Amino acid sequence: LVAHNARFDMGVIQGACKATALIPPPYSYLCSLQVARRTYALDSYRLPVAARAAGFEDFAHHEALADARACAAIVVHAASRHGAASIAGLAEAAGVGLGRIGAPRTQTVTQASAAATPPIDWA
């Protein structure tokens, strides 16, 4: 999973799961905000600004699909700049951690445990 300011989104998912007595499925996540901060020199790292730096412009910010595409553009562009071939590789190259939700508590995932996650097809 990729989200811009992922800590906020993970809190929402955890809160919704708690309110409905559900356990979130286990998955790793990457914050495109953290990746953008380690990839671009910008005055602001808001999603529209970071997406523009990645070559993704003029999208309907706060529309779920458009925001998802903007996050994807940031991650794909950053991966190219860092020479990374996977989400885990990008996290390592950019010096950011992968988060994990659905475990007993949200935690940072090591490179080794992230390697167990299937690779992402960047095409």
Coordinates of C-alpha atoms in Angstrom, one line a residue:
L1 CA 0.0 0.0 0.0
V2 CA 1.2 3.5 -0.7
A3 CA -0.3 6.7 0.8
H4 CA 0.8 10.3 1.0
N5 CA 1.1 11.0 4.8
A6 CA 0.5 7.3 5.4
R7 CA 0.6 7.7 9.2
F8 CA -2.7 9.6 9.0
D9 CA -4.3 7.0 6.7
M10 CA -3.1 4.1 8.8
G11 CA -4.7 5.8 11.9
V12 CA -8.0 6.1 10.1
I13 CA -7.9 2.4 9.0
Q14 CA -7.0 1.3 12.6
G15 CA -9.7 3.5 14.0
A16 CA -12.3 2.2 11.6
C17 CA -11.3 -1.4 12.4
K18 CA -11.4 -0.8 16.1
A19 CA -14.8 0.8 15.9
T20 CA -16.2 -2.1 13.9
A21 CA -14.3 -4.8 15.9
L22 CA -12.4 -5.9 12.8
I23 CA -8.7 -6.7 12.5
P24 CA -7.0 -5.1 9.5
P25 CA -5.4 -7.5 7.1
P26 CA -1.7 -7.6 7.4
Y27 CA 0.2 -5.5 4.8
S28 CA 3.2 -3.3 4.4
Y29 CA 2.9 0.4 3.5
L30 CA 5.1 3.1 2.2
C31 CA 4.6 6.8 2.7
S32 CA 5.0 8.8 -0.5
L33 CA 5.3 12.0 1.5
Q34 CA 8.5 10.6 3.2
V35 CA 9.8 9.4 -0.2
A36 CA 9.1 12.8 -1.8
R37 CA 11.0 14.5 1.1
R38 CA 14.0 12.2 0.4
T39 CA 13.8 12.6 -3.4
Y40 CA 12.9 16.2 -4.3
A41 CA 14.0 19.6 -3.1
L42 CA 10.6 21.4 -2.8
D43 CA 9.1 24.3 -0.9
S44 CA 6.1 22.1 0.0
Y45 CA 5.6 18.4 0.0
R46 CA 1.8 18.5 -0.3
L47 CA 0.5 15.9 -2.7
P48 CA -0.2 18.2 -5.6
V49 CA 3.3 19.7 -5.3
A50 CA 5.1 16.4 -5.0
A51 CA 3.1 14.9 -7.8
R52 CA 4.0 17.8 -10.0
A53 CA 7.7 17.2 -9.3
A54 CA 7.1 13.6 -10.5
G55 CA 5.6 14.9 -13.7
F56 CA 1.9 14.2 -12.7
E57 CA 0.0 17.5 -13.0
D58 CA -3.5 18.9 -12.9
F59 CA -5.4 16.2 -11.1
A60 CA -8.5 16.4 -8.9
H61 CA -6.8 16.6 -5.5
H62 CA -8.9 14.8 -2.7
E63 CA -10.6 12.6 -5.3
A64 CA -9.6 9.1 -4.2
L65 CA -8.6 7.7 -7.6
A66 CA -6.7 10.8 -8.7
D67 CA -4.9 10.9 -5.3
A68 CA -4.0 7.2 -5.7
R69 CA -2.6 7.9 -9.2
A70 CA -0.6 10.9 -7.9
C71 CA 0.9 8.7 -5.2
A72 CA 1.8 6.0 -7.7
A73 CA 3.4 8.7 -10.0
I74 CA 5.6 9.9 -7.1
V75 CA 6.6 6.3 -6.2
V76 CA 7.4 5.3 -9.8
H77 CA 9.3 8.5 -10.5
A78 CA 11.2 8.3 -7.2
A79 CA 12.0 4.6 -7.8
S80 CA 13.5 5.5 -11.2
R81 CA 15.6 8.4 -9.7
H82 CA 16.9 6.1 -6.9
G83 CA 17.4 3.1 -9.2
A84 CA 15.0 0.9 -7.3
A85 CA 13.1 -2.0 -8.8
S86 CA 10.6 -2.6 -5.9
I87 CA 8.8 -0.8 -3.1
A88 CA 11.2 -2.3 -0.6
G89 CA 14.2 -1.3 -2.7
L90 CA 12.8 2.3 -3.0
A91 CA 12.3 2.4 0.8
E92 CA 15.9 1.3 1.3
A93 CA 17.3 3.7 -1.3
A94 CA 15.4 6.7 0.0
G95 CA 16.2 5.9 3.6
V96 CA 12.6 5.5 4.7
G97 CA 10.9 2.6 6.5
L98 CA 8.1 0.5 5.4
G99 CA 5.3 0.4 7.9
R100 CA 3.2 -2.6 8.8
I101 CA -0.4 -2.8 9.7
G102 CA -2.4 -5.8 10.9
A103 CA 0.4 -7.0 13.1
P104 CA 0.0 -6.9 16.9
R105 CA 0.9 -3.2 16.6
T106 CA 2.0 -1.0 13.7
Q107 CA 5.7 -1.4 13.3
T108 CA 8.5 -0.7 10.9
V109 CA 9.3 -3.6 8.7
T110 CA 12.9 -4.5 8.0
Q111 CA 14.3 -5.0 4.5
A112 CA 14.4 -8.8 5.0
S113 CA 10.8 -9.1 6.1
A114 CA 9.7 -6.8 3.3
A115 CA 11.4 -9.0 0.8
A116 CA 8.7 -11.6 1.5
T117 CA 6.1 -9.2 -0.1
P118 CA 5.5 -10.0 -3.7
P119 CA 7.3 -7.6 -6.1
I120 CA 5.4 -4.7 -7.7
D121 CA 5.0 -4.7 -11.4
W122 CA 6.0 -1.1 -12.3
A123 CA 4.5 -1.3 -15.8

